Structures are given as structure tokens and as C-alpha cells.
Amino acid sequence: MKEKEMYGRTELEWEALMAAAEEYLISVAEDRKMSNYGDLNAELVRVTGQRPFDFGQESERAAVGRLLGEISRRSHAEHGIMLSALVTHRNSTNEGAGFYKLAAELGEMPSKPSADQKLMAMVEQVGKVHAHYAARRPHTAQQW
């Protein structure tokens, strides 16, 4: 039986990408930091050994969007947060369009948001993600 493919990746490759991306974003959240698509892509290559996503191709950008969307659907169902809120465009604080579409679909902002509503939804989600995961990391006493 032929294995199902997702964006040119086998089902096993896709699952490995999902697990690696989720683990990476959780570590970013625990440190109360942000990431970008390029750094996420590099981490996926490092952890899984798979070929990088080629952001010059629309289908590859769609694949990353799908990957992050699936991660956010899962984190929203489990914790009420959108883990992908931590991923922005390089040298920007702007999320991809798919983030805002999913945020509206999940009821985190209006379906036809203003620019201010988009910004507020993004800031709120980043804060929720940081608060949720940073609270899990044990704090260590500083050495003097």
C-alpha cells in the first residue's frame, strides 16, 4: 500500500516535521522568545535531516503554513493557545496571513478584523503562549 503524501513529504516525514516544529516552538516559548520562518526551517532540517522548505515556491510556503496551522489547532484544542503565534517573518513582527485566518476561525478575533484587531490578537496569543510554557520551565537560582 502506498504511503499518503503531504506536500511532497511522506506521512512519516510529515509527522516528524510536526513533532520537531512543535518541540522547537515549545522551547522558544519556554524562553519567552520569538522565532521566524527561516529559523524554524533550519531547525527542522537539523532535527529531522529532511530537505528544507523552499520559500521561493508557493507550494512550499503553503506546506509550512499547513504545518503551523495543524500545530496551532492542536495547541488551541489542548490549551486554548496558538503556538504558531511565535513565528513571524524575518526582521518583522508580522505573522503570516494564515495565522490571522486561523485565529478568526478559532474565535480568537473577528472574521473581518481591522489592523488593530489583528495586532491585538497576535499580541494576546504571544502572551498566552509565553505564559503557558514559561510557567512549565523550572526557575533556577542565580549564582553570584
PDB file of C-alpha atoms in Angstrom:
ATOM      1  CA  MET A   1       0.000   0.000   0.000  1.00  0.00           C
ATOM      2  CA  LYS A   2       1.363   3.409  -0.986  1.00  0.00           C
ATOM      3  CA  GLU A   3       2.027   5.848   1.849  1.00  0.00           C
ATOM      4  CA  LYS A   4      -0.001   9.071   1.819  1.00  0.00           C
ATOM      5  CA  GLU A   5       1.952  12.207   0.908  1.00  0.00           C
ATOM      6  CA  MET A   6       1.610  15.722   2.285  1.00  0.00           C
ATOM      7  CA  TYR A   7       3.205  18.442   0.157  1.00  0.00           C
ATOM      8  CA  GLY A   8       5.747  16.033  -1.304  1.00  0.00           C
ATOM      9  CA  ARG A   9       6.536  14.504   2.097  1.00  0.00           C
ATOM     10  CA  THR A  10       5.555  11.033   3.219  1.00  0.00           C
ATOM     11  CA  GLU A  11       3.210  10.688   6.152  1.00  0.00           C
ATOM     12  CA  LEU A  12       6.149   9.651   8.355  1.00  0.00           C
ATOM     13  CA  GLU A  13       8.219  12.641   7.207  1.00  0.00           C
ATOM     14  CA  TRP A  14       5.278  14.970   7.861  1.00  0.00           C
ATOM     15  CA  GLU A  15       4.782  13.578  11.370  1.00  0.00           C
ATOM     16  CA  ALA A  16       8.500  14.029  12.089  1.00  0.00           C
ATOM     17  CA  LEU A  17       8.287  17.639  10.894  1.00  0.00           C
ATOM     18  CA  MET A  18       5.218  18.239  13.082  1.00  0.00           C
ATOM     19  CA  ALA A  19       6.909  16.803  16.174  1.00  0.00           C
ATOM     20  CA  ALA A  20      10.146  18.720  15.583  1.00  0.00           C
ATOM     21  CA  ALA A  21       8.341  22.012  14.925  1.00  0.00           C
ATOM     22  CA  GLU A  22       6.167  21.642  17.993  1.00  0.00           C
ATOM     23  CA  GLU A  23       9.140  20.778  20.204  1.00  0.00           C
ATOM     24  CA  TYR A  24      11.124  23.718  18.831  1.00  0.00           C
ATOM     25  CA  LEU A  25       8.275  26.195  19.348  1.00  0.00           C
ATOM     26  CA  ILE A  26       7.709  24.974  22.894  1.00  0.00           C
ATOM     27  CA  SER A  27      11.396  25.569  23.675  1.00  0.00           C
ATOM     28  CA  VAL A  28      11.119  29.068  22.160  1.00  0.00           C
ATOM     29  CA  ALA A  29       8.020  29.722  24.296  1.00  0.00           C
ATOM     30  CA  GLU A  30       9.694  28.461  27.462  1.00  0.00           C
ATOM     31  CA  ASP A  31      12.391  31.107  26.926  1.00  0.00           C
ATOM     32  CA  ARG A  32       9.713  33.768  26.209  1.00  0.00           C
ATOM     33  CA  LYS A  33      11.207  34.373  22.757  1.00  0.00           C
ATOM     34  CA  MET A  34      10.002  34.597  19.178  1.00  0.00           C
ATOM     35  CA  SER A  35      11.147  32.822  16.019  1.00  0.00           C
ATOM     36  CA  ASN A  36      10.840  33.311  12.285  1.00  0.00           C
ATOM     37  CA  TYR A  37      10.181  31.074   9.305  1.00  0.00           C
ATOM     38  CA  GLY A  38      13.868  30.809   8.359  1.00  0.00           C
ATOM     39  CA  ASP A  39      14.993  29.762  11.834  1.00  0.00           C
ATOM     40  CA  LEU A  40      12.130  27.266  12.076  1.00  0.00           C
ATOM     41  CA  ASN A  41      13.099  25.838   8.686  1.00  0.00           C
ATOM     42  CA  ALA A  42      16.759  25.486   9.736  1.00  0.00           C
ATOM     43  CA  GLU A  43      15.757  23.737  12.961  1.00  0.00           C
ATOM     44  CA  LEU A  44      13.523  21.288  11.079  1.00  0.00           C
ATOM     45  CA  VAL A  45      16.402  20.389   8.766  1.00  0.00           C
ATOM     46  CA  ARG A  46      18.778  19.991  11.720  1.00  0.00           C
ATOM     47  CA  VAL A  47      16.440  17.790  13.749  1.00  0.00           C
ATOM     48  CA  THR A  48      14.810  15.680  11.024  1.00  0.00           C
ATOM     49  CA  GLY A  49      17.536  15.606   8.352  1.00  0.00           C
ATOM     50  CA  GLN A  50      14.876  16.343   5.746  1.00  0.00           C
ATOM     51  CA  ARG A  51      15.253  18.799   2.895  1.00  0.00           C
ATOM     52  CA  PRO A  52      14.438  22.396   3.794  1.00  0.00           C
ATOM     53  CA  PHE A  53      11.246  24.075   2.687  1.00  0.00           C
ATOM     54  CA  ASP A  54      11.890  26.295  -0.345  1.00  0.00           C
ATOM     55  CA  PHE A  55      10.131  29.570   0.455  1.00  0.00           C
ATOM     56  CA  GLY A  56      10.591  30.656  -3.155  1.00  0.00           C
ATOM     57  CA  GLN A  57       7.853  28.194  -4.113  1.00  0.00           C
ATOM     58  CA  GLU A  58       4.233  28.897  -3.232  1.00  0.00           C
ATOM     59  CA  SER A  59       3.542  25.206  -2.544  1.00  0.00           C
ATOM     60  CA  GLU A  60       6.387  25.090  -0.013  1.00  0.00           C
ATOM     61  CA  ARG A  61       5.115  28.234   1.749  1.00  0.00           C
ATOM     62  CA  ALA A  62       1.682  26.592   1.838  1.00  0.00           C
ATOM     63  CA  ALA A  63       3.220  23.462   3.362  1.00  0.00           C
ATOM     64  CA  VAL A  64       4.806  25.431   6.210  1.00  0.00           C
ATOM     65  CA  GLY A  65       1.519  27.249   6.734  1.00  0.00           C
ATOM     66  CA  ARG A  66      -0.298  23.931   6.918  1.00  0.00           C
ATOM     67  CA  LEU A  67       2.278  22.556   9.358  1.00  0.00           C
ATOM     68  CA  LEU A  68       1.970  25.577  11.652  1.00  0.00           C
ATOM     69  CA  GLY A  69      -1.809  25.549  11.310  1.00  0.00           C
ATOM     70  CA  GLU A  70      -2.009  21.937  12.442  1.00  0.00           C
ATOM     71  CA  ILE A  71       0.250  22.713  15.406  1.00  0.00           C
ATOM     72  CA  SER A  72      -1.909  25.693  16.400  1.00  0.00           C
ATOM     73  CA  ARG A  73      -5.147  23.731  16.044  1.00  0.00           C
ATOM     74  CA  ARG A  74      -3.725  21.121  18.390  1.00  0.00           C
ATOM     75  CA  SER A  75      -2.370  23.617  20.948  1.00  0.00           C
ATOM     76  CA  HIS A  76      -5.629  25.566  20.831  1.00  0.00           C
ATOM     77  CA  ALA A  77      -7.714  22.442  21.438  1.00  0.00           C
ATOM     78  CA  GLU A  78      -5.450  21.337  24.307  1.00  0.00           C
ATOM     79  CA  HIS A  79      -4.515  24.655  25.936  1.00  0.00           C
ATOM     80  CA  GLY A  80      -6.517  27.480  24.315  1.00  0.00           C
ATOM     81  CA  ILE A  81      -3.378  28.959  22.710  1.00  0.00           C
ATOM     82  CA  MET A  82      -1.953  29.215  19.204  1.00  0.00           C
ATOM     83  CA  LEU A  83       1.657  28.019  19.371  1.00  0.00           C
ATOM     84  CA  SER A  84       2.388  29.281  15.856  1.00  0.00           C
ATOM     85  CA  ALA A  85       1.955  32.872  17.122  1.00  0.00           C
ATOM     86  CA  LEU A  86       5.687  32.759  17.867  1.00  0.00           C
ATOM     87  CA  VAL A  87       6.631  32.533  14.176  1.00  0.00           C
ATOM     88  CA  THR A  88       6.902  35.774  12.207  1.00  0.00           C
ATOM     89  CA  HIS A  89       8.557  36.903   9.016  1.00  0.00           C
ATOM     90  CA  ARG A  90      12.290  37.620   9.419  1.00  0.00           C
ATOM     91  CA  ASN A  91      13.012  41.179  10.614  1.00  0.00           C
ATOM     92  CA  SER A  92       9.302  41.727  11.211  1.00  0.00           C
ATOM     93  CA  THR A  93       6.695  41.336  13.895  1.00  0.00           C
ATOM     94  CA  ASN A  94       4.088  40.307  11.356  1.00  0.00           C
ATOM     95  CA  GLU A  95       2.525  36.863  11.236  1.00  0.00           C
ATOM     96  CA  GLY A  96       1.669  35.092   8.016  1.00  0.00           C
ATOM     97  CA  ALA A  97      -1.856  35.599   6.617  1.00  0.00           C
ATOM     98  CA  GLY A  98      -2.753  32.026   7.570  1.00  0.00           C
ATOM     99  CA  PHE A  99      -2.271  32.833  11.255  1.00  0.00           C
ATOM    100  CA  TYR A 100      -4.944  35.528  11.156  1.00  0.00           C
ATOM    101  CA  LYS A 101      -7.340  33.375   9.153  1.00  0.00           C
ATOM    102  CA  LEU A 102      -6.956  30.546  11.679  1.00  0.00           C
ATOM    103  CA  ALA A 103      -7.256  32.957  14.633  1.00  0.00           C
ATOM    104  CA  ALA A 104     -10.610  34.126  13.258  1.00  0.00           C
ATOM    105  CA  GLU A 105     -11.708  30.532  12.610  1.00  0.00           C
ATOM    106  CA  LEU A 106     -10.828  29.584  16.203  1.00  0.00           C
ATOM    107  CA  GLY A 107     -12.753  32.586  17.573  1.00  0.00           C
ATOM    108  CA  GLU A 108      -9.659  34.498  18.698  1.00  0.00           C
ATOM    109  CA  MET A 109     -10.580  37.579  16.646  1.00  0.00           C
ATOM    110  CA  PRO A 110     -13.382  38.775  14.329  1.00  0.00           C
ATOM    111  CA  SER A 111     -13.659  37.235  10.870  1.00  0.00           C
ATOM    112  CA  LYS A 112     -13.061  40.658   9.251  1.00  0.00           C
ATOM    113  CA  PRO A 113     -10.598  42.241  11.665  1.00  0.00           C
ATOM    114  CA  SER A 114      -9.149  45.717  11.496  1.00  0.00           C
ATOM    115  CA  ALA A 115      -5.370  46.116  11.561  1.00  0.00           C
ATOM    116  CA  ASP A 116      -5.626  46.944  15.281  1.00  0.00           C
ATOM    117  CA  GLN A 117      -7.663  43.797  15.973  1.00  0.00           C
ATOM    118  CA  LYS A 118      -5.074  41.700  14.143  1.00  0.00           C
ATOM    119  CA  LEU A 119      -2.284  43.245  16.188  1.00  0.00           C
ATOM    120  CA  MET A 120      -4.190  42.709  19.436  1.00  0.00           C
ATOM    121  CA  ALA A 121      -4.924  39.062  18.564  1.00  0.00           C
ATOM    122  CA  MET A 122      -1.258  38.410  17.778  1.00  0.00           C
ATOM    123  CA  VAL A 123      -0.005  40.146  20.932  1.00  0.00           C
ATOM    124  CA  GLU A 124      -2.580  38.320  23.048  1.00  0.00           C
ATOM    125  CA  GLN A 125      -1.669  34.933  21.617  1.00  0.00           C
ATOM    126  CA  VAL A 126       2.070  35.501  22.049  1.00  0.00           C
ATOM    127  CA  GLY A 127       1.440  36.478  25.674  1.00  0.00           C
ATOM    128  CA  LYS A 128      -0.736  33.420  26.306  1.00  0.00           C
ATOM    129  CA  VAL A 129       1.797  31.067  24.700  1.00  0.00           C
ATOM    130  CA  HIS A 130       4.688  32.541  26.672  1.00  0.00           C
ATOM    131  CA  ALA A 131       2.742  32.450  29.934  1.00  0.00           C
ATOM    132  CA  HIS A 132       1.642  28.832  29.409  1.00  0.00           C
ATOM    133  CA  TYR A 133       5.031  27.368  28.508  1.00  0.00           C
ATOM    134  CA  ALA A 134       7.343  29.616  30.541  1.00  0.00           C
ATOM    135  CA  ALA A 135       5.431  28.546  33.644  1.00  0.00           C
ATOM    136  CA  ARG A 136       6.461  24.925  32.933  1.00  0.00           C
ATOM    137  CA  ARG A 137      10.198  25.668  32.937  1.00  0.00           C
ATOM    138  CA  PRO A 138      11.747  25.394  36.386  1.00  0.00           C
ATOM    139  CA  HIS A 139      13.418  28.587  37.509  1.00  0.00           C
ATOM    140  CA  THR A 140      16.985  28.252  38.689  1.00  0.00           C
ATOM    141  CA  ALA A 141      18.533  30.429  41.353  1.00  0.00           C
ATOM    142  CA  GLN A 142      21.198  32.761  40.045  1.00  0.00           C
ATOM    143  CA  GLN A 143      24.740  32.017  41.048  1.00  0.00           C
ATOM    144  CA  TRP A 144      26.588  35.026  42.474  1.00  0.00           C
TER     145      TRP A 144
END
